[in-house]
Amino acid sequence: MDDAALVLFSGGQDSTVCLAWALGRYARVETIGFHYGQRHAVEMQCRTKVLHHLRTEFSQWAGKLGADTVLELDVIREVSESALTRDAEITMGANKLPTTFVPGRNLLFFTTAAALAYRRGIKVLVGGMCETDYSGYPDCRDDTLKALQVTLNLGLERRFVIETPLMWIDKAATWRLAEELGGKTLVQLIIEHTHSCYRGDRTERHAWGYGCGACPACELRARGYKRFRESGSEP
Ligand code: ZN
């Protein structure tokens, strides 16, 4: 199906905007999520809520939103020592990468997603990777994903296209894109129901949503939201 897309959907802000982006472009959109031994179950709870609200609050998208698949990729936890999968401090590692880096994660995610898309006859894979104001994760780089697209097409003998609509925009522009795609309703949905915080904290509600307010993911989200509002968008 040329008019179908499979979105890597985690329940976070970025993948929710990507999902809305895909719903605005393709006739049929499916989602895929992964359990990979995350320390916090909160993201997985959020993704169910986001899907529910997209179905009930956006009549133009409800009919396009198809199957959601959640897969176990526990092997990631078995082989990695990331602060996202172990009780470790979130800091900068000796390799100049944050300890939240999970080696191989996006490579495995896309490879698994491609295998599902192969079965379901879907050509387009969508991910929320971004190298504009990111944490330096090498598997979020445009070059990595372009190379992976070539690898998947050779290895599976298909013509997959990996779309990364957030690759060249910053966090403020991601909020703006959400507003363009789904208006204030989508911005509100993202604030209330998506999750970014590395610590899995949902005890405090800030203007930009729930989170500890101090981890790198919260700081990035809060800073982007502030700039988005300063650029003239009314709450
Ligand atoms: Zn946080």
GROMACS .gro file of C-alpha atoms and ligand atoms in nm:
model
  236
    1MET     CA    1   0.000   0.000   0.000
    2ASP     CA    2   0.158   0.326  -0.113
    3ASP     CA    3  -0.085   0.526   0.094
    4ALA     CA    4  -0.013   0.352   0.424
    5ALA     CA    5   0.243   0.430   0.693
    6LEU     CA    6   0.373   0.260   1.005
    7VAL     CA    7   0.468   0.504   1.282
    8LEU     CA    8   0.717   0.419   1.557
    9PHE     CA    9   0.504   0.543   1.844
   10SER     CA   10   0.632   0.558   2.202
   11GLY     CA   11   0.376   0.783   2.368
   12GLY     CA   12   0.622   1.071   2.381
   13GLN     CA   13   0.581   1.419   2.238
   14ASP     CA   14   0.789   1.363   1.924
   15SER     CA   15   0.631   1.038   1.812
   16THR     CA   16   0.283   1.180   1.879
   17VAL     CA   17   0.355   1.473   1.647
   18CYS     CA   18   0.488   1.224   1.390
   19LEU     CA   19   0.170   1.022   1.421
   20ALA     CA   20  -0.042   1.334   1.361
   21TRP     CA   21   0.184   1.421   1.066
   22ALA     CA   22   0.126   1.076   0.914
   23LEU     CA   23  -0.250   1.093   0.976
   24GLY     CA   24  -0.255   1.416   0.775
   25ARG     CA   25  -0.078   1.250   0.480
   26TYR     CA   26  -0.164   0.885   0.447
   27ALA     CA   27  -0.493   0.703   0.400
   28ARG     CA   28  -0.408   0.440   0.659
   29VAL     CA   29  -0.173   0.468   0.954
   30GLU     CA   30  -0.064   0.191   1.186
   31THR     CA   31   0.148   0.222   1.500
   32ILE     CA   32   0.418   0.010   1.658
   33GLY     CA   33   0.560   0.032   2.011
   34PHE     CA   34   0.822  -0.159   2.204
   35HIS     CA   35   0.872  -0.290   2.554
   36TYR     CA   36   1.249  -0.291   2.590
   37GLY     CA   37   1.285  -0.309   2.963
   38GLN     CA   38   1.226   0.062   3.023
   39ARG     CA   39   1.259   0.147   3.390
   40HIS     CA   40   0.922   0.319   3.381
   41ALA     CA   41   0.593   0.179   3.254
   42VAL     CA   42   0.449   0.529   3.227
   43GLU     CA   43   0.533   0.576   2.857
   44MET     CA   44   0.340   0.264   2.763
   45GLN     CA   45   0.038   0.384   2.961
   46CYS     CA   46   0.061   0.721   2.790
   47ARG     CA   47   0.064   0.574   2.441
   48THR     CA   48  -0.268   0.395   2.502
   49LYS     CA   49  -0.422   0.722   2.623
   50VAL     CA   50  -0.285   0.923   2.331
   51LEU     CA   51  -0.426   0.672   2.080
   52HIS     CA   52  -0.763   0.684   2.256
   53HIS     CA   53  -0.776   1.064   2.246
   54LEU     CA   54  -0.665   1.081   1.882
   55ARG     CA   55  -0.950   0.843   1.795
   56THR     CA   56  -1.214   1.029   1.995
   57GLU     CA   57  -1.116   1.395   1.946
   58PHE     CA   58  -1.009   1.401   1.580
   59SER     CA   59  -1.290   1.276   1.358
   60GLN     CA   60  -1.080   1.346   1.045
   61TRP     CA   61  -0.816   1.099   1.167
   62ALA     CA   62  -1.019   0.837   1.353
   63GLY     CA   63  -1.103   0.633   1.044
   64LYS     CA   64  -0.741   0.625   0.926
   65LEU     CA   65  -0.586   0.507   1.249
   66GLY     CA   66  -0.541   0.132   1.218
   67ALA     CA   67  -0.382  -0.146   1.419
   68ASP     CA   68  -0.143  -0.082   1.706
   69THR     CA   69   0.126  -0.345   1.762
   70VAL     CA   70   0.334  -0.368   2.080
   71LEU     CA   71   0.637  -0.595   2.068
   72GLU     CA   72   0.873  -0.725   2.334
   73LEU     CA   73   1.235  -0.630   2.273
   74ASP     CA   74   1.364  -0.723   2.617
   75VAL     CA   75   1.692  -0.823   2.456
   76ILE     CA   76   1.783  -0.451   2.462
   77ARG     CA   77   1.780  -0.454   2.841
   78GLU     CA   78   1.982  -0.773   2.849
   79VAL     CA   79   2.263  -0.628   2.641
   80SER     CA   80   2.270  -0.260   2.739
   81GLU     CA   81   2.360  -0.061   3.046
   82SER     CA   82   2.161   0.253   2.974
   83ALA     CA   83   2.018   0.478   3.246
   84LEU     CA   84   1.681   0.421   3.076
   85THR     CA   85   1.692   0.047   3.141
   86ARG     CA   86   1.895   0.035   3.464
   87ASP     CA   87   1.890   0.227   3.789
   88ALA     CA   88   2.184   0.446   3.691
   89GLU     CA   89   2.251   0.817   3.708
   90ILE     CA   90   2.158   1.032   3.409
   91THR     CA   91   2.487   1.201   3.327
   92MET     CA   92   2.738   1.247   3.047
   93GLY     CA   93   2.939   0.932   2.982
   94ALA     CA   94   3.310   0.913   2.900
   95ASN     CA   95   3.215   0.861   2.533
   96LYS     CA   96   3.054   1.211   2.530
   97LEU     CA   97   2.711   1.050   2.507
   98PRO     CA   98   2.449   1.077   2.782
   99THR     CA   99   2.404   0.758   2.987
  100THR     CA  100   2.047   0.753   2.854
  101PHE     CA  101   2.181   0.634   2.518
  102VAL     CA  102   2.056   0.282   2.448
  103PRO     CA  103   2.298   0.129   2.195
  104GLY     CA  104   2.126  -0.024   1.896
  105ARG     CA  105   1.777   0.078   2.003
  106ASN     CA  106   1.661   0.271   1.698
  107LEU     CA  107   1.835   0.026   1.465
  108LEU     CA  108   1.642  -0.262   1.621
  109PHE     CA  109   1.320  -0.060   1.629
  110PHE     CA  110   1.333   0.017   1.258
  111THR     CA  111   1.445  -0.332   1.161
  112THR     CA  112   1.157  -0.482   1.357
  113ALA     CA  113   0.914  -0.223   1.221
  114ALA     CA  114   1.027  -0.300   0.865
  115ALA     CA  115   0.962  -0.671   0.922
  116LEU     CA  116   0.607  -0.588   1.036
  117ALA     CA  117   0.557  -0.342   0.748
  118TYR     CA  118   0.679  -0.613   0.507
  119ARG     CA  119   0.405  -0.846   0.628
  120ARG     CA  120   0.139  -0.578   0.620
  121GLY     CA  121   0.238  -0.436   0.281
  122ILE     CA  122   0.328  -0.094   0.420
  123LYS     CA  123   0.598   0.108   0.245
  124VAL     CA  124   0.650   0.413   0.465
  125LEU     CA  125   0.811   0.397   0.812
  126VAL     CA  126   0.789   0.711   1.026
  127GLY     CA  127   1.010   0.796   1.325
  128GLY     CA  128   1.050   1.101   1.548
  129MET     CA  129   1.431   1.111   1.537
  130CYS     CA  130   1.584   1.456   1.528
  131GLU     CA  131   1.937   1.585   1.515
  132THR     CA  132   1.856   1.955   1.562
  133ASP     CA  133   1.858   1.998   1.940
  134TYR     CA  134   1.906   1.636   2.037
  135SER     CA  135   2.126   1.461   2.291
  136GLY     CA  136   2.382   1.345   2.036
  137TYR     CA  137   2.245   0.992   1.999
  138PRO     CA  138   2.422   0.857   1.689
  139ASP     CA  139   2.121   0.645   1.593
  140CYS     CA  140   1.906   0.961   1.560
  141ARG     CA  141   2.127   1.104   1.287
  142ASP     CA  142   1.991   1.156   0.939
  143ASP     CA  143   2.288   0.967   0.789
  144THR     CA  144   2.226   0.667   1.016
  145LEU     CA  145   1.862   0.645   0.908
  146LYS     CA  146   1.938   0.698   0.539
  147ALA     CA  147   2.195   0.417   0.557
  148LEU     CA  148   1.944   0.201   0.743
  149GLN     CA  149   1.685   0.265   0.474
  150VAL     CA  150   1.929   0.136   0.211
  151THR     CA  151   2.013  -0.166   0.430
  152LEU     CA  152   1.649  -0.254   0.486
  153ASN     CA  153   1.567  -0.220   0.118
  154LEU     CA  154   1.856  -0.447   0.022
  155GLY     CA  155   1.802  -0.695   0.302
  156LEU     CA  156   1.427  -0.727   0.260
  157GLU     CA  157   1.407  -0.669  -0.117
  158ARG     CA  158   1.146  -0.395  -0.079
  159ARG     CA  159   1.130  -0.021  -0.132
  160PHE     CA  160   1.079   0.120   0.216
  161VAL     CA  161   1.097   0.493   0.279
  162ILE     CA  162   1.198   0.612   0.626
  163GLU     CA  163   1.035   0.948   0.698
  164THR     CA  164   1.163   1.163   0.986
  165PRO     CA  165   0.952   1.481   0.984
  166LEU     CA  166   1.126   1.627   1.292
  167MET     CA  167   1.485   1.572   1.177
  168TRP     CA  168   1.565   1.936   1.101
  169ILE     CA  169   1.336   2.125   1.337
  170ASP     CA  170   1.392   2.218   1.701
  171LYS     CA  171   1.159   2.155   1.995
  172ALA     CA  172   0.980   2.489   1.962
  173ALA     CA  173   0.908   2.408   1.598
  174THR     CA  174   0.783   2.063   1.701
  175TRP     CA  175   0.520   2.229   1.924
  176ARG     CA  176   0.437   2.463   1.634
  177LEU     CA  177   0.402   2.170   1.396
  178ALA     CA  178   0.160   2.006   1.641
  179GLU     CA  179  -0.050   2.322   1.638
  180GLU     CA  180  -0.049   2.336   1.259
  181LEU     CA  181  -0.153   1.973   1.233
  182GLY     CA  182  -0.418   1.950   1.501
  183GLY     CA  183  -0.471   2.297   1.645
  184LYS     CA  184  -0.493   2.376   2.014
  185THR     CA  185  -0.667   2.041   2.073
  186LEU     CA  186  -0.355   1.851   1.968
  187VAL     CA  187  -0.125   2.082   2.166
  188GLN     CA  188  -0.343   2.023   2.472
  189LEU     CA  189  -0.345   1.647   2.413
  190ILE     CA  190   0.035   1.648   2.395
  191ILE     CA  191   0.064   1.849   2.717
  192GLU     CA  192  -0.177   1.627   2.910
  193HIS     CA  193  -0.110   1.280   2.780
  194THR     CA  194   0.235   1.245   2.623
  195HIS     CA  195   0.541   1.168   2.831
  196SER     CA  196   0.905   1.273   2.788
  197CYS     CA  197   1.058   1.264   3.138
  198TYR     CA  198   1.347   1.017   3.172
  199ARG     CA  199   1.258   0.965   3.538
  200GLY     CA  200   0.900   0.859   3.463
  201ASP     CA  201   0.773   1.131   3.695
  202ARG     CA  202   0.410   1.236   3.649
  203THR     CA  203   0.348   1.389   3.991
  204GLU     CA  204   0.382   1.753   3.888
  205ARG     CA  205   0.195   1.928   3.606
  206HIS     CA  206   0.387   2.211   3.442
  207ALA     CA  207   0.265   2.439   3.161
  208TRP     CA  208   0.435   2.198   2.916
  209GLY     CA  209   0.306   1.879   3.077
  210TYR     CA  210   0.410   1.628   3.343
  211GLY     CA  211   0.767   1.552   3.445
  212CYS     CA  212   1.041   1.600   3.701
  213GLY     CA  213   1.135   1.929   3.534
  214ALA     CA  214   1.507   1.865   3.580
  215CYS     CA  215   1.617   1.574   3.359
  216PRO     CA  216   1.751   1.648   3.007
  217ALA     CA  217   1.425   1.536   2.843
  218CYS     CA  218   1.214   1.763   3.065
  219GLU     CA  219   1.453   2.055   3.014
  220LEU     CA  220   1.440   2.016   2.637
  221ARG     CA  221   1.061   1.991   2.636
  222ALA     CA  222   1.016   2.289   2.873
  223ARG     CA  223   1.260   2.510   2.682
  224GLY     CA  224   1.093   2.431   2.350
  225TYR     CA  225   0.750   2.502   2.494
  226LYS     CA  226   0.864   2.837   2.635
  227ARG     CA  227   1.004   2.946   2.299
  228PHE     CA  228   0.687   2.824   2.124
  229ARG     CA  229   0.472   3.042   2.350
  230GLU     CA  230   0.711   3.339   2.323
  231SER     CA  231   0.682   3.319   1.945
  232GLY     CA  232   0.322   3.428   1.981
  233SER     CA  233   0.109   3.117   2.020
  234GLU     CA  234  -0.168   3.166   2.275
  235PRO     CA  235  -0.233   2.881   2.523
  236ZN      ZN  236   1.221   1.463   3.383
   0.00000   0.00000   0.00000
